[in-house]
mmCIF file of C-alpha atoms in Angstrom:
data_model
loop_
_atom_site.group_PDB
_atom_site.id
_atom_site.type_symbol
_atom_site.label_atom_id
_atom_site.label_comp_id
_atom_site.label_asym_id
_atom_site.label_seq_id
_atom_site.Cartn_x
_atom_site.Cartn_y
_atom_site.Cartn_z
ATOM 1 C CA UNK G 102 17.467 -14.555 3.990
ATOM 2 C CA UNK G 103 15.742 -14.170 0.504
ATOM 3 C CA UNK G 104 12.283 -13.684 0.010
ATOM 4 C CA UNK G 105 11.352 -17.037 -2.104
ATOM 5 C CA UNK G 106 8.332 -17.563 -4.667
ATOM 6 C CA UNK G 107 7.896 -20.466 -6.676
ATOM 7 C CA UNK G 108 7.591 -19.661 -10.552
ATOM 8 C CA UNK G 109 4.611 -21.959 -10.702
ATOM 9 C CA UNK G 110 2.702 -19.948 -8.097
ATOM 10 C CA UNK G 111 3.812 -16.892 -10.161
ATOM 11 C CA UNK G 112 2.281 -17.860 -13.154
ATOM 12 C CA UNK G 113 -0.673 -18.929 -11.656
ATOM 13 C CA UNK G 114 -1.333 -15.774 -9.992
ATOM 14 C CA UNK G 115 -0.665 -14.049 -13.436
ATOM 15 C CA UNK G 116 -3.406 -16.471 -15.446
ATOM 16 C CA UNK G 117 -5.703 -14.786 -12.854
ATOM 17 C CA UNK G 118 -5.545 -10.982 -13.113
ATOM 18 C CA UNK G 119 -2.814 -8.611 -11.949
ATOM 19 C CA UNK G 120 -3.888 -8.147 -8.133
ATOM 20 C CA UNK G 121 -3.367 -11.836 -7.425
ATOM 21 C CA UNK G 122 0.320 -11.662 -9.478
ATOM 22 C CA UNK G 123 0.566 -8.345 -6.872
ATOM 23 C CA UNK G 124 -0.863 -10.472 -3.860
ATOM 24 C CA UNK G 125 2.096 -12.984 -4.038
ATOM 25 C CA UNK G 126 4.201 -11.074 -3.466
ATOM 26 C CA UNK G 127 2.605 -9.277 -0.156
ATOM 27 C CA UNK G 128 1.464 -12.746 0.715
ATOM 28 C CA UNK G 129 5.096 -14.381 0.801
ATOM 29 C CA UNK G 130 6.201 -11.028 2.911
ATOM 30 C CA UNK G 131 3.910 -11.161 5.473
ATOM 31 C CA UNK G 132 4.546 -14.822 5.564
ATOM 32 C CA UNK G 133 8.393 -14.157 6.055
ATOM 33 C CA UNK G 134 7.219 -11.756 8.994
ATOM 34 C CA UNK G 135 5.201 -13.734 10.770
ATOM 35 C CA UNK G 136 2.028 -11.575 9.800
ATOM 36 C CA UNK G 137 3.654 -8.796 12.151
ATOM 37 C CA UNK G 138 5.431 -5.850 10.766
ATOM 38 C CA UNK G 139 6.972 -4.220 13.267
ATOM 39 C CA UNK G 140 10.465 -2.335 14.437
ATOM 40 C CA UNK G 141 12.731 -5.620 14.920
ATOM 41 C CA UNK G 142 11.718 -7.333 11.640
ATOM 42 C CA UNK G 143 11.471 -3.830 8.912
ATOM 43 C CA UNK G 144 14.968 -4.622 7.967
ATOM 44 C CA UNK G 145 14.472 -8.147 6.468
ATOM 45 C CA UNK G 146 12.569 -6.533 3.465
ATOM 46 C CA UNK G 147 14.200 -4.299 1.575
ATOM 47 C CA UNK G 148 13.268 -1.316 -0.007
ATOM 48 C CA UNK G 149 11.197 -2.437 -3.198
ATOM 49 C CA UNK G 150 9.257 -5.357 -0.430
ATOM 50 C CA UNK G 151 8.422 -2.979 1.499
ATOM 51 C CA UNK G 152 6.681 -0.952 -1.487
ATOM 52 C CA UNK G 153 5.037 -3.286 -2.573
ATOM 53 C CA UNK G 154 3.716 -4.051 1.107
ATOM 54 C CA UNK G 155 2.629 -0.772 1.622
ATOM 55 C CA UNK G 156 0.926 -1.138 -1.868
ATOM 56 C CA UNK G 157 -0.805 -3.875 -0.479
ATOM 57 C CA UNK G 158 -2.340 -2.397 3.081
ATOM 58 C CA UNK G 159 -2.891 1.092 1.067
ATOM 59 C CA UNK G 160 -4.958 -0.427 -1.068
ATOM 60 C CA UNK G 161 -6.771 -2.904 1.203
ATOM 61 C CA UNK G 162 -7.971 -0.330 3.918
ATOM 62 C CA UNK G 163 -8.278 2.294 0.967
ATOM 63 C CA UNK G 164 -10.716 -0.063 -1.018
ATOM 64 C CA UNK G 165 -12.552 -0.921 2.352
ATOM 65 C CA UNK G 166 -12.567 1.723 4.466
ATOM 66 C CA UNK G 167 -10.701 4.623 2.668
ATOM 67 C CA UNK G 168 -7.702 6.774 4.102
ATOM 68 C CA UNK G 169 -9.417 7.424 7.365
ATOM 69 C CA UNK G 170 -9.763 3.598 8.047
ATOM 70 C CA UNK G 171 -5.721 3.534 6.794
ATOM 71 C CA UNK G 172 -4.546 6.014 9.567
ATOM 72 C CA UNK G 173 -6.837 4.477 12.053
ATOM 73 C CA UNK G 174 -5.298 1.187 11.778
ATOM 74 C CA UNK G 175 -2.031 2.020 12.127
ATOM 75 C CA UNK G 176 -0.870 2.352 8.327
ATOM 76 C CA UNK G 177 -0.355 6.474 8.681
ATOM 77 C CA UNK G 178 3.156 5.903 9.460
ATOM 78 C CA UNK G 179 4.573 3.180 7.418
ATOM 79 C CA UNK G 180 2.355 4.639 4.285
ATOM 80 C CA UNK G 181 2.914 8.721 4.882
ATOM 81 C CA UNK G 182 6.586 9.124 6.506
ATOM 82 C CA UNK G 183 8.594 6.856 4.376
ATOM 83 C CA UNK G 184 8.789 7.019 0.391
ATOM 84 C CA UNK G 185 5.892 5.022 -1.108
ATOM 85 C CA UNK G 186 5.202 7.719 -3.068
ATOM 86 C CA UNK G 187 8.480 8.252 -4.721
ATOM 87 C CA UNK G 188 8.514 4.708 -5.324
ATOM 88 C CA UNK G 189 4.717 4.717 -6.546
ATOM 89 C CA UNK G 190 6.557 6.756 -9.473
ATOM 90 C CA UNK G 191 9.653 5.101 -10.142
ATOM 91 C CA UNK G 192 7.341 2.017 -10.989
ATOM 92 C CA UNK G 193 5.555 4.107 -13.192
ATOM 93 C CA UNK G 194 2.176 5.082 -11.257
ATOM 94 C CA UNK G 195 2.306 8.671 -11.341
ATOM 95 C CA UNK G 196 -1.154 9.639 -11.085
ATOM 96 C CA UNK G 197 -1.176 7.407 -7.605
ATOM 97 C CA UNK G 198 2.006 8.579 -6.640
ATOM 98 C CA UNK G 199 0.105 12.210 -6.964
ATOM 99 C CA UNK G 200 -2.755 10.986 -4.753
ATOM 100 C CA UNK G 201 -0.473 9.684 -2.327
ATOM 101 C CA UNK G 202 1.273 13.268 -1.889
ATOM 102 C CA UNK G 203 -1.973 14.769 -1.554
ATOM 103 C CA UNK G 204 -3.576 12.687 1.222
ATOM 104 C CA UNK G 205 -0.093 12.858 2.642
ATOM 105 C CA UNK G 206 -0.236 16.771 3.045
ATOM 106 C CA UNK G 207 -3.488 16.299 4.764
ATOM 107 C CA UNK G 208 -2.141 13.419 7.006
ATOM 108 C CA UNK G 209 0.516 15.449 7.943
ATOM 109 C CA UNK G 210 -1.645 18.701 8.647
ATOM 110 C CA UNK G 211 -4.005 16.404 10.853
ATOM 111 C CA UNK G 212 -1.684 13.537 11.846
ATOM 112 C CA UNK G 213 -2.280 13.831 15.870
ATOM 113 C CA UNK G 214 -6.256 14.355 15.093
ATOM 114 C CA UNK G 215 -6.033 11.120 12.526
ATOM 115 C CA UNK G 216 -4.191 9.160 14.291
ATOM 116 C CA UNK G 217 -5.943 9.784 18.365
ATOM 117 C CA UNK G 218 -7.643 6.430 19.770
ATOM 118 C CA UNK G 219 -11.221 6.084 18.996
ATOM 119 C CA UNK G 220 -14.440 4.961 20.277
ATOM 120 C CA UNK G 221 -16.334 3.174 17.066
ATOM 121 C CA UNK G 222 -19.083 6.351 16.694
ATOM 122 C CA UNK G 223 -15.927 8.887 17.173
ATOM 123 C CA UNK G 224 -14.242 7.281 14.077
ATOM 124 C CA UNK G 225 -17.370 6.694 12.160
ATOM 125 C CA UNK G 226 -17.914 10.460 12.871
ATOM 126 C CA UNK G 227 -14.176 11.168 11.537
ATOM 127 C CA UNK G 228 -15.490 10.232 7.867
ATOM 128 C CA UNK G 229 -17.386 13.779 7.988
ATOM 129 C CA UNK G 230 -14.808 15.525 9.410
ATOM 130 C CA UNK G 231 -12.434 14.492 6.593
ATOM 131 C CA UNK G 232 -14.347 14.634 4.137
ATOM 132 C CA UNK G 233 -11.514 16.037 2.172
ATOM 133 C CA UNK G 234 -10.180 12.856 1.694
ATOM 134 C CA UNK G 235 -13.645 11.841 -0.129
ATOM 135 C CA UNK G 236 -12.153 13.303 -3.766
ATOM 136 C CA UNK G 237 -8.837 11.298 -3.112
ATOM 137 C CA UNK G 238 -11.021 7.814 -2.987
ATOM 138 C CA UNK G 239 -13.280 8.513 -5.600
ATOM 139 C CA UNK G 240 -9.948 9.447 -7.855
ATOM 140 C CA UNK G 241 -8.327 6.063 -6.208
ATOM 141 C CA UNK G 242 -10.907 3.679 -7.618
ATOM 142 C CA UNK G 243 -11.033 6.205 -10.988
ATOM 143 C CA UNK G 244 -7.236 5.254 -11.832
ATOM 144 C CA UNK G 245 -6.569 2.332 -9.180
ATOM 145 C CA UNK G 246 -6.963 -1.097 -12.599
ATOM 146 C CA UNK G 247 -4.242 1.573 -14.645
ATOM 147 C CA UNK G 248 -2.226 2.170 -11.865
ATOM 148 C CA UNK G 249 -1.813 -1.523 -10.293
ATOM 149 C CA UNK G 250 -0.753 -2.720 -14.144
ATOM 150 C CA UNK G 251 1.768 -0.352 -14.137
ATOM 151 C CA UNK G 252 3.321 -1.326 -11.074
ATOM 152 C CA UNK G 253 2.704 -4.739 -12.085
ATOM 153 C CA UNK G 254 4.447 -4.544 -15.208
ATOM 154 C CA UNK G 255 7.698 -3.155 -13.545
ATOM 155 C CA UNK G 256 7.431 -5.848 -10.803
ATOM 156 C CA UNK G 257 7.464 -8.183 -14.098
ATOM 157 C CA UNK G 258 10.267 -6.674 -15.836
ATOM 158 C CA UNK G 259 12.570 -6.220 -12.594
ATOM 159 C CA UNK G 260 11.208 -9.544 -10.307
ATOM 160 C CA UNK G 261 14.887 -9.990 -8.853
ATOM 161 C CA UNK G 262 14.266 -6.803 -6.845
ATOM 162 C CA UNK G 263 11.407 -8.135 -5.088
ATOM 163 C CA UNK G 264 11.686 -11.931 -4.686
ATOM 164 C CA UNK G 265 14.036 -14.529 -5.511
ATOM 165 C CA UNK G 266 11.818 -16.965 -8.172
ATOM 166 C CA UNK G 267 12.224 -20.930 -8.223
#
């Protein structure tokens, strides 16, 4: 069944920046899957959805929480072990695609560590543990407006790949 989105809310979202255009589009996905990505419903996105939803919960927990708050709530896998990075750069965000690799290397070195159930002051205490993700946030929010426009403009210029619009 195809992903839907109404030109009208399209435009909308465009008159008011390019992260609402962006949130339309995760917006009508989680809609179509009931709010619950999981194992029996990954194959009714396909490959450019699920980009763009992984665009969407990397950059939510990265904005509010950073890459430790990612891993922690259960983003690790679906962000790290599939190819959001590769696709990062076919829509033309290489410098995040770059950032991705590199916190991917460290989630991969410290994946069982990362990903362990917490206690609240064990994963507050994981922020100083990983503090080498610290330079890959502060070069997030450095290149994050560029990066999103890019991806934006190719979700623009090649919509029927990620929604059917009415």
């Amino acid at each position: 069944m195809p992903i839907k989105i109404s030109d009208s809310d399209l435009k909308k979202a465009a008159e008011q920046g390019m992260d609402e255009f962006m949130n339309v589009f995760a917006q009508s996905y989680l809609m179509h899957i009931n709010n619950d990505l999981n194992a029996q419903n990954m194959s009714e996105l396909n490959g450019y959805q699920h980009s763009l939803l992984a665009l969407h919960f990397f950059c939510d927990e990265v904005r509010n929480g950073g890459f430790v708050q990612l891993i922690q709530n259960g983003y690790g896998g679906y962000i790290f072990d599939n190819p959001f990075a590769k696709s990062l750069r076919i829509f033309g965000a290489d410098e995040l695609s770059k950032l991705v690799y590199k916190a991917k290397k460290i989630y991969d070195e410290n994946k069982k560590e990362l990903e362990k159930d917490t206690t609240e002051e064990e994963f507050m205490a994981m922020y100083e543990q990983f503090e080498v993700f610290d330079d890959l946030e502060e070069l997030f929010f450095e290149i994050e407006e560029d990066q999103i426009e890019k991806i934006a403009h190719y979700v623009d210029e090649n919509i029927q790949l990620f929604a059917e619009v009415e």
